Tab-separated table of C-alpha atoms and ligand atoms in Angstrom:
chain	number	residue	atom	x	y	z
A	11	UNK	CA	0.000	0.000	0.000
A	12	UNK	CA	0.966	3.335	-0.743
A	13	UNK	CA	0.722	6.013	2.438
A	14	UNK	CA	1.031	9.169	2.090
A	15	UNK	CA	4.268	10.295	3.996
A	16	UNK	CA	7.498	12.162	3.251
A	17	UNK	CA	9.479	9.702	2.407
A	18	UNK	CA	12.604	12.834	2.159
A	19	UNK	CA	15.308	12.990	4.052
A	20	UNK	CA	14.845	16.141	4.456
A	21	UNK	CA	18.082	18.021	5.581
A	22	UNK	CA	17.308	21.712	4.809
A	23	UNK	CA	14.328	21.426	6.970
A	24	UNK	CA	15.168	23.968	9.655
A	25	UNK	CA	15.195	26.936	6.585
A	26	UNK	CA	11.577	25.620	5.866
A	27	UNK	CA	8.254	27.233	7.345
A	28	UNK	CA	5.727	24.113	8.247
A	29	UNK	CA	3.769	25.068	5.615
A	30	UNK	CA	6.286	24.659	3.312
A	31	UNK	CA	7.564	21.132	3.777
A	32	UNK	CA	6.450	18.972	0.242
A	33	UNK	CA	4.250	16.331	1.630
A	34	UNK	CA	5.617	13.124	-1.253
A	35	UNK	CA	4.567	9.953	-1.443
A	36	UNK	CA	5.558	7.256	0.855
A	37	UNK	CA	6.521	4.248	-0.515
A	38	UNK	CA	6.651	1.996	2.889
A	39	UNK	CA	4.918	2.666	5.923
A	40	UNK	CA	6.117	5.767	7.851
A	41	UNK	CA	8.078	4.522	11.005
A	42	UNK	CA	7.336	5.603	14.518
A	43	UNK	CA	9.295	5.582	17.645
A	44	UNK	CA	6.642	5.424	21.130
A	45	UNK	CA	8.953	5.806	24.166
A	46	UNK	CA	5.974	4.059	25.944
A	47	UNK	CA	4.036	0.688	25.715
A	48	UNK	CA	0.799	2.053	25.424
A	49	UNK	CA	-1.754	-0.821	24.381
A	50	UNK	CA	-4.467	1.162	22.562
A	51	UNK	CA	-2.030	3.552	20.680
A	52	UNK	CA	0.272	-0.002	19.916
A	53	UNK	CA	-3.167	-1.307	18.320
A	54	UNK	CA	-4.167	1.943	16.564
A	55	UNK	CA	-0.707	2.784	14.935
A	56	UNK	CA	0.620	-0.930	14.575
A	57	UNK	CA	-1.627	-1.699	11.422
A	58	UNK	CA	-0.527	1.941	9.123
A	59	UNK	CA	3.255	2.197	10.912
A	60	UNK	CA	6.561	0.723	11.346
A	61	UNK	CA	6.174	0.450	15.365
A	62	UNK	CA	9.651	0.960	17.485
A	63	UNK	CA	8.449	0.448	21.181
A	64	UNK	CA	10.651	1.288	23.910
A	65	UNK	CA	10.609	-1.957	26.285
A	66	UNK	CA	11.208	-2.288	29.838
A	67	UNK	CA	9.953	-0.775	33.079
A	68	UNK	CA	12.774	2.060	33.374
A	69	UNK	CA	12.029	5.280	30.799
A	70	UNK	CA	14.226	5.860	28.113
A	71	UNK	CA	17.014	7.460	28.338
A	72	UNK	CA	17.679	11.293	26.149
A	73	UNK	CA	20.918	8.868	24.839
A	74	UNK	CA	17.861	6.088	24.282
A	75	UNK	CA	15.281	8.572	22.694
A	76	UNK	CA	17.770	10.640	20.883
A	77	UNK	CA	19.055	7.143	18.919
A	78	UNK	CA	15.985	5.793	18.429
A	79	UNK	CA	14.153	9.127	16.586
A	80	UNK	CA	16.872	10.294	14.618
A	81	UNK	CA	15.527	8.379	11.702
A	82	UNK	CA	11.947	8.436	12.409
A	83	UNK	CA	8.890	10.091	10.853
A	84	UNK	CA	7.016	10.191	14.347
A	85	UNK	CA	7.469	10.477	17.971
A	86	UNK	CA	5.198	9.453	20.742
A	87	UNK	CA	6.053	10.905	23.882
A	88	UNK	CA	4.372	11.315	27.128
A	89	UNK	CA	4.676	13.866	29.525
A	90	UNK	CA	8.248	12.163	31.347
A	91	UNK	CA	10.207	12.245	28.114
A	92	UNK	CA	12.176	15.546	27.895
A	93	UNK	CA	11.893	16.434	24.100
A	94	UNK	CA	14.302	19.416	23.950
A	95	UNK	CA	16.638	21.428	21.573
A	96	UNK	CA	19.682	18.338	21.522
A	97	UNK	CA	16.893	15.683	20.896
A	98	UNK	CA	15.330	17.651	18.198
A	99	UNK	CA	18.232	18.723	15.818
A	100	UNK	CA	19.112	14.897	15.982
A	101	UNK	CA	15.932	13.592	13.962
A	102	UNK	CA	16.491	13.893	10.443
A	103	UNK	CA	12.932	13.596	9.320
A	104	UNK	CA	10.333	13.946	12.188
A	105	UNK	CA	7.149	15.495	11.144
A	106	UNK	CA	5.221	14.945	14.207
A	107	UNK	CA	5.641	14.752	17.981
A	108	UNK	CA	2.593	13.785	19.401
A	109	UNK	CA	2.848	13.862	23.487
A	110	UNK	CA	-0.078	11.564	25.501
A	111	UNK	CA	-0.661	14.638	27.768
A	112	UNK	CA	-2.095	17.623	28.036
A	113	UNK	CA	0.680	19.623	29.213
A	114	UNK	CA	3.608	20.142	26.824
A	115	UNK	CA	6.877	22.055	29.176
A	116	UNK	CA	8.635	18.886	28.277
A	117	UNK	CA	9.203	20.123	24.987
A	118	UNK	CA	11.116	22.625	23.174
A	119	UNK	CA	8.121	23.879	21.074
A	120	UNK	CA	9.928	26.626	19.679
A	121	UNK	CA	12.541	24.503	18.346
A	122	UNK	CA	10.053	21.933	16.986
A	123	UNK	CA	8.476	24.746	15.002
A	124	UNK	CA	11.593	26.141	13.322
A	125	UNK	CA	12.210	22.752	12.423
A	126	UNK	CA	8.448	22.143	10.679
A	127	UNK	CA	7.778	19.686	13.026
A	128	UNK	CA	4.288	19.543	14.312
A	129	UNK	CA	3.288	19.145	18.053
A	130	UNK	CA	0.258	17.563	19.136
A	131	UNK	CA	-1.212	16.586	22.580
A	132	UNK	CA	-4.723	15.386	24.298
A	133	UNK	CA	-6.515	17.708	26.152
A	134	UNK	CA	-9.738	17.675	26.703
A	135	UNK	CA	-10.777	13.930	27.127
A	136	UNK	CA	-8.831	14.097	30.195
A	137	UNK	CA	-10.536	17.421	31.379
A	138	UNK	CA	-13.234	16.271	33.816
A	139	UNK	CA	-11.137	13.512	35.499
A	140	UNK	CA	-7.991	15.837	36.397
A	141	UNK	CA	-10.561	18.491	38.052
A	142	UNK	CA	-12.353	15.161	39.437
A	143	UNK	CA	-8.489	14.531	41.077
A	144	UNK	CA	-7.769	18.289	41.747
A	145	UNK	CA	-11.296	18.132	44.087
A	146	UNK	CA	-10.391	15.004	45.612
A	147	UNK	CA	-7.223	16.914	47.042
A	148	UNK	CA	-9.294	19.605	47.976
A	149	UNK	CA	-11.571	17.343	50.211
A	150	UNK	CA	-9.567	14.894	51.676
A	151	UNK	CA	-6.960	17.828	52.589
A	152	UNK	CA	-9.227	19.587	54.420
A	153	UNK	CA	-10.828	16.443	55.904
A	154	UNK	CA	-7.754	15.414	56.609
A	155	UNK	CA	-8.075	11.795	54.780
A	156	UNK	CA	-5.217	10.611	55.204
A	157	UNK	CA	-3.853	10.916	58.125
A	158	UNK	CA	-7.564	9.429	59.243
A	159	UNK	CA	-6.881	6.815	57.034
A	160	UNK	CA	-3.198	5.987	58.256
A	161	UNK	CA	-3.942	6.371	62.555
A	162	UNK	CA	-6.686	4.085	61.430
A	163	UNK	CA	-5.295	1.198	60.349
A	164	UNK	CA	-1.985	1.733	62.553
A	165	UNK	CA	-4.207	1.268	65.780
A	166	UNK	CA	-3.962	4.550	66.978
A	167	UNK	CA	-7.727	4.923	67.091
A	168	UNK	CA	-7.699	4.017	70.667
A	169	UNK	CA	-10.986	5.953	72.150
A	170	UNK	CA	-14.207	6.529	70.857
A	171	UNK	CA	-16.161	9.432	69.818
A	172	UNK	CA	-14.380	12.515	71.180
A	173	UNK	CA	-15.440	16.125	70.200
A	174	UNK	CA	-11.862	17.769	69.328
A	175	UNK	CA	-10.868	14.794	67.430
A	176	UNK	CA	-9.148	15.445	64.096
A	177	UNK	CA	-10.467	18.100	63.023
A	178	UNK	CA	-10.561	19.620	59.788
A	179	UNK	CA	-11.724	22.217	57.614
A	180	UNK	CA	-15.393	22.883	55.966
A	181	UNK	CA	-15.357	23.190	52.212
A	182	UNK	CA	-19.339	23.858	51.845
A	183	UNK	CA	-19.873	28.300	52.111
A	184	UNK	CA	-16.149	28.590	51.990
A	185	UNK	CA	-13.994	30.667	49.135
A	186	UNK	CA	-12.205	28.922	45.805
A	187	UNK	CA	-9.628	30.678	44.258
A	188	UNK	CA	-9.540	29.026	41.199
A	189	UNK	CA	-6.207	30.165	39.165
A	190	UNK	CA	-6.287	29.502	35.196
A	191	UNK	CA	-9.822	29.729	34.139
A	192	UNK	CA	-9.039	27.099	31.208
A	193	UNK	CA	-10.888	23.756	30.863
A	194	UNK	CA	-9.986	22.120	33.621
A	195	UNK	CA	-10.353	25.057	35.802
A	196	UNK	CA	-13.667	25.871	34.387
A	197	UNK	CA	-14.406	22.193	35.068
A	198	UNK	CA	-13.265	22.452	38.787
A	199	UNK	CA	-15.407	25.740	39.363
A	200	UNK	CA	-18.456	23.315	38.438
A	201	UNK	CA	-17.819	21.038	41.044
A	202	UNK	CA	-17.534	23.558	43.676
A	203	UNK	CA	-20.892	25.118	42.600
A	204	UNK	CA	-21.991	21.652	44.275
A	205	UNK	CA	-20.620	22.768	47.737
A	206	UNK	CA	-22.450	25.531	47.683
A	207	UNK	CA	-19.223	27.738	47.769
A	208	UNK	CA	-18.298	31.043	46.445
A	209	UNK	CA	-15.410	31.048	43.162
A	210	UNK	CA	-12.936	33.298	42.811
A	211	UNK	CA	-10.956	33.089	39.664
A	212	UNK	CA	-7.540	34.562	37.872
A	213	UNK	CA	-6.652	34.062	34.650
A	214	UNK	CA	-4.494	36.402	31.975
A	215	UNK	CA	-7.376	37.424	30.339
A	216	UNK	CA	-10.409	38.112	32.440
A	217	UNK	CA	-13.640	36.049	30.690
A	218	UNK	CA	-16.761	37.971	29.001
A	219	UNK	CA	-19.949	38.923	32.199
A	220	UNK	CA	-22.313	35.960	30.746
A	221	UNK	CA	-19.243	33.127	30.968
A	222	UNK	CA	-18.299	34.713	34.829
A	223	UNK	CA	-22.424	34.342	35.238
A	224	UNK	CA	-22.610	30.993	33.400
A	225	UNK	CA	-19.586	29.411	35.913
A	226	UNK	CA	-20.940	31.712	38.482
A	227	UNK	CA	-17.072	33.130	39.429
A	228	UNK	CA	-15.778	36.445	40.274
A	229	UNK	CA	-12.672	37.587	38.870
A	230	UNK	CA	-10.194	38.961	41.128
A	231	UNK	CA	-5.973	39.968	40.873
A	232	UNK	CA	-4.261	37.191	41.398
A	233	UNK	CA	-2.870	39.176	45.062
A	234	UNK	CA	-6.491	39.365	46.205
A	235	UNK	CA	-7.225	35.499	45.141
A	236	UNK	CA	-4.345	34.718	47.400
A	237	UNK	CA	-5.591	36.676	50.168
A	238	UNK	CA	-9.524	36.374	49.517
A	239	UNK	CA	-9.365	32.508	48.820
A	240	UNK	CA	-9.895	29.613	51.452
A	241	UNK	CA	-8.797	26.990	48.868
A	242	UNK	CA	-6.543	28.300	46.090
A	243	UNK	CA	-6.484	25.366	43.120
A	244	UNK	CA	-3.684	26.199	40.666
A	245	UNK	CA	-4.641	25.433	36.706
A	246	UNK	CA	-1.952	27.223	34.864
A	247	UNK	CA	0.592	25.440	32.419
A	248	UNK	CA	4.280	25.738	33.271
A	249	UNK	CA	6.422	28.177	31.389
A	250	UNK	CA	8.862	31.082	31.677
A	251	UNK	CA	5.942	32.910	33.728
A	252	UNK	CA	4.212	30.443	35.490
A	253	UNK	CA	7.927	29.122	36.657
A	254	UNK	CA	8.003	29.385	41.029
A	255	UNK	CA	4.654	31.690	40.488
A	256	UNK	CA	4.140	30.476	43.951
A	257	UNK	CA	6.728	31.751	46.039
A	258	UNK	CA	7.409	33.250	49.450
A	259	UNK	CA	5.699	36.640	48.484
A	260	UNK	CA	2.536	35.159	47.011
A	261	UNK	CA	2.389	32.110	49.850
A	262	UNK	CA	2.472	34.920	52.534
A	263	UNK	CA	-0.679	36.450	51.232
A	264	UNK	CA	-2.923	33.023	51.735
A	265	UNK	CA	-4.574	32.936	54.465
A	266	UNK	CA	-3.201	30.963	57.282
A	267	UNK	CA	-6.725	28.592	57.682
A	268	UNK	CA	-5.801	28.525	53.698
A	269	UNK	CA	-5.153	25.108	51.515
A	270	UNK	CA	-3.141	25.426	48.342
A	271	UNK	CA	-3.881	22.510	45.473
A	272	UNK	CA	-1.465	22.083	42.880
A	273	UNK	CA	-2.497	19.567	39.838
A	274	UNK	CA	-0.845	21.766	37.113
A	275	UNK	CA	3.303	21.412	37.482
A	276	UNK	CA	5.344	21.023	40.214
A	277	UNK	CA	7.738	24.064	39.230
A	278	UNK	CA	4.814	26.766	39.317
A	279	UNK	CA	5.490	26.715	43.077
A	280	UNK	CA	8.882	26.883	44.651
A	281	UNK	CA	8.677	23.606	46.679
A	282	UNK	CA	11.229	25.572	49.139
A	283	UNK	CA	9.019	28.044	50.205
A	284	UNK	CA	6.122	25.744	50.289
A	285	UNK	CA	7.805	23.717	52.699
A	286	UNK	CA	8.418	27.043	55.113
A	287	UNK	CA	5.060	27.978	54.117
A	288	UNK	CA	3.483	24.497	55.832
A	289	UNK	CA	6.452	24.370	58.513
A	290	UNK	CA	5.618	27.643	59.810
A	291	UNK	CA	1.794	27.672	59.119
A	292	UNK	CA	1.482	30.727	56.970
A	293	UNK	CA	-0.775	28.485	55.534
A	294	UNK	CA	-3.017	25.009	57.001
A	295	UNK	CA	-2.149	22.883	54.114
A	296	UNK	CA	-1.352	21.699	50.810
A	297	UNK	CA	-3.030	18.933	48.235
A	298	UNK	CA	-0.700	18.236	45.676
A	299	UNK	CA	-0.167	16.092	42.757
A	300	UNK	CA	2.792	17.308	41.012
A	301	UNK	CA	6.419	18.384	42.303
A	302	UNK	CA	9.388	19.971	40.999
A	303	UNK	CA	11.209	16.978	40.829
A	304	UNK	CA	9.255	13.500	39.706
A	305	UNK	CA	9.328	10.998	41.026
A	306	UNK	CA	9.270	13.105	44.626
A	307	UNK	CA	13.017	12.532	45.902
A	308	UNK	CA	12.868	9.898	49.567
A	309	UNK	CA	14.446	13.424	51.590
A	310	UNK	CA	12.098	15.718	50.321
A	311	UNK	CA	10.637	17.190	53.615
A	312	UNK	CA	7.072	17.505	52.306
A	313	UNK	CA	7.070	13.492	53.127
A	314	UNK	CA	7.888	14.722	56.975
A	315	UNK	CA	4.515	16.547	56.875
A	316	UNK	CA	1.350	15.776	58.063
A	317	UNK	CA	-0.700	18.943	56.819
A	318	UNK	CA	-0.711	17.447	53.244
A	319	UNK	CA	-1.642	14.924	50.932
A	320	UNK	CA	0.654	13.664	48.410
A	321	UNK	CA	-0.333	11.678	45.181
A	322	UNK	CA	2.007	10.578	41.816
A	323	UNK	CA	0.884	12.666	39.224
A	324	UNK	CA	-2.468	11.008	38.672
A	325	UNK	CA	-4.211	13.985	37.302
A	326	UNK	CA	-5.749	11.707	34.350
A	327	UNK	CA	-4.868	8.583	35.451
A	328	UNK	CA	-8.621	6.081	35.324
A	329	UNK	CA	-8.857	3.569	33.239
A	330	UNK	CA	-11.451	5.385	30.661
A	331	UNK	CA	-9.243	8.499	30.363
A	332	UNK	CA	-5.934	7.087	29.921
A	333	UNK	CA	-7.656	5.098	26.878
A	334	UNK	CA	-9.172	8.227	25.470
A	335	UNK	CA	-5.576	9.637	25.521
A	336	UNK	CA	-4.127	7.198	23.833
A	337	UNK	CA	-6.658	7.269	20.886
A	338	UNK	CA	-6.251	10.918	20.556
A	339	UNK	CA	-2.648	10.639	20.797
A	340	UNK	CA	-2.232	7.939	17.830
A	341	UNK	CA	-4.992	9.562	15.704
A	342	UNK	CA	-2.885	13.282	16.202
A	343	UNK	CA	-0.176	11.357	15.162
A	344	UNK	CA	-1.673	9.440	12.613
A	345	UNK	CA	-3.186	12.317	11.013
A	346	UNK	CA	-0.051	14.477	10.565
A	347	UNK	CA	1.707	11.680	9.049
A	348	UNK	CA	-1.245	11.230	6.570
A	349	UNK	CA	-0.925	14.721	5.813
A	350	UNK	CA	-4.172	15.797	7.997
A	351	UNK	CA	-4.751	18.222	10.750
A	352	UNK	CA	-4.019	16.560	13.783
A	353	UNK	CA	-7.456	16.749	16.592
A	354	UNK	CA	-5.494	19.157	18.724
A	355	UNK	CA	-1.905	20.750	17.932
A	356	UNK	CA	0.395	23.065	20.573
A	357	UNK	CA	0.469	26.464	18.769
A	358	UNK	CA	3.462	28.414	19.111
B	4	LIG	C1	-0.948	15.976	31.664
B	4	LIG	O1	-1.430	15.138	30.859
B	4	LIG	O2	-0.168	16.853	31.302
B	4	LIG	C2	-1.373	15.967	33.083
B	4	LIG	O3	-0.340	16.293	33.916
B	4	LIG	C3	-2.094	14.715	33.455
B	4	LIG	O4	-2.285	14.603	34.815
């Protein structure tokens, strides 16, 4: 069968605008390096590509990724696999990086782009289950979950009912601060509607009267979020702004009854400060899902705390979801190869 693909070696790439790369005709089938076993995107891509998976429980390697895309026509990354400048001047052909994730500060976009290579990732299947997991935080931190969960079944539960035991925090009539009015923020202020509290949002641009009535959330600077807010949830993708957003300055303006819930990136707060911030109560607590380095390092003193739940980066991690992202992510991919518009590209 005859696909078409650019078969080209195509050298003088990086002097070409996207649009300008000659789509030919492919003679074999386009060949595709996935630096993950991921079953539905294996089954989607197997029958129209030349499949390279990378095996084993341990990620790649950049050494791994970097000699195993140089001479292919797509990459499928997830969110783990840094994707940078060095990785991307290696590839002599790539047309199209297509990340299973919704965030994309693992690669070098800008790079990508001079080289007419398309990026692609999966957001919205993933929306409502990330702000299902950015709630979750937000409840069992202020119900304090689990620490319940762990005095429970290490015996510590010793006497019954007792007034002044473990308490926590009410979420129902208190103040959201919702930062990064996007879909998944959007999504999160929906829930909260639910718990009858009040949303306070901050986002670069502030949203037209009938969408702020529609979500029913009040837009505020992001200084009088931090000191309005109850709950802050942070819904912001990482970059050269959004980089330790959260530090000393902006912690010292929550409240100190105040919980901070990070499902975004890790680096949009300065871990250091947060871990003054919890040590010396300038704020109650923290719910978070992402950190600044992943996995979470064994000294890290936010495992010391108690005022905090901690959970792997499982923002979009149920069984439905993670299949819906691997569809969109071989189809993306799929479709640039086939000289398509991929369902959702990164725009530069
Ligand atoms: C993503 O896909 O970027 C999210 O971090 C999922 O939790």
């Amino acid at each position: 069968m005859v696909n078409e693909f650019d078969l080209n070696h195509n050298t003088d790439r990086i002097k070409l605008k996207k649009s300008e790369v000659n789509p030919c005709i492919y003679l074999k089938k386009p060949s595709v390096y996935m630096t993950r076993y991921i079953p539905k995107a294996v089954e989607i891509l197997s029958a129209s590509c030349d499949l390279t998976v990378h095996k084993g429980r341990a990620f790649p390697s950049k050494k791994d990724i970097i000699k195993n895309v140089s001479n292919k026509d797509g990459l499928l990354c997830s969110l783990s696999d840094v994707i940078d400048n060095e990785v991307i001047v290696a590839t002599k052909k790539l047309r199209v990086i297509s990340s299973y994730s919704v965030g994309y500060d693992h690669i070098d976009i800008d790079t990508a782009t001079r080289y007419g290579i398309c990026v692609t990732y999966t957001p919205e299947v993933l929306t409502e289950t990330t702000a299902d997991l950015a709630f979750t935080l937000l409840l069992t931190t202020a119900r304090r979950i689990t620490e319940a969960d762990v005095l429970v079944r290490s015996g510590q539960w010793r006497s019954g009912w007792k007034y002044d035991f473990m308490l926590g925090s009410d979420i129902n009539g208190k103040t959201l601060g919702i930062i990064g009015l996007g879909r998944i923020g959007s999504a999160v202020a929906k829930r909260s509607n639910g718990f009858k509290m009040r949303v306070l949002y901050h986002d670069r641009n502030r949203l037209p009267i009938e969408k702020e009535d529609e979500l029913a959330v009040e837009y505020r600077s992001l200084e009088d979020l931090l000191k309005e807010s109850d709950f802050v949830s942070i819904h912001l993708p990482l970059n050269n702004d959004t980089f330790h957003l959260f530090n000393e300055q902006k912690l010292k303006l929550m409240k100190p009854t105040s919980y901070l819930i990070n499902t975004a990136r890790g680096s949009i707060i300065d871990e250091k400060a947060l871990i003054r911030a919890l040590k010396q109560k300038w704020i109650a607590g923290a719910g978070l899902d992402v950190f600044e380095t992943e996995p979470i390092s064994r000294n890290n003193l936010l495992l010391k705390m108690n005022n905090i739940v901690l959970a792997p980066h499982v923002g979009s991690s149920t069984t439905e979801t993670r299949e819906k992202m691997a569809e969109v992510a071989a189809m993306n991919l799929l479709n640039v190869l086939n000289g398509k518009k991929p369902l959702y590209e990164v725009k530069s």
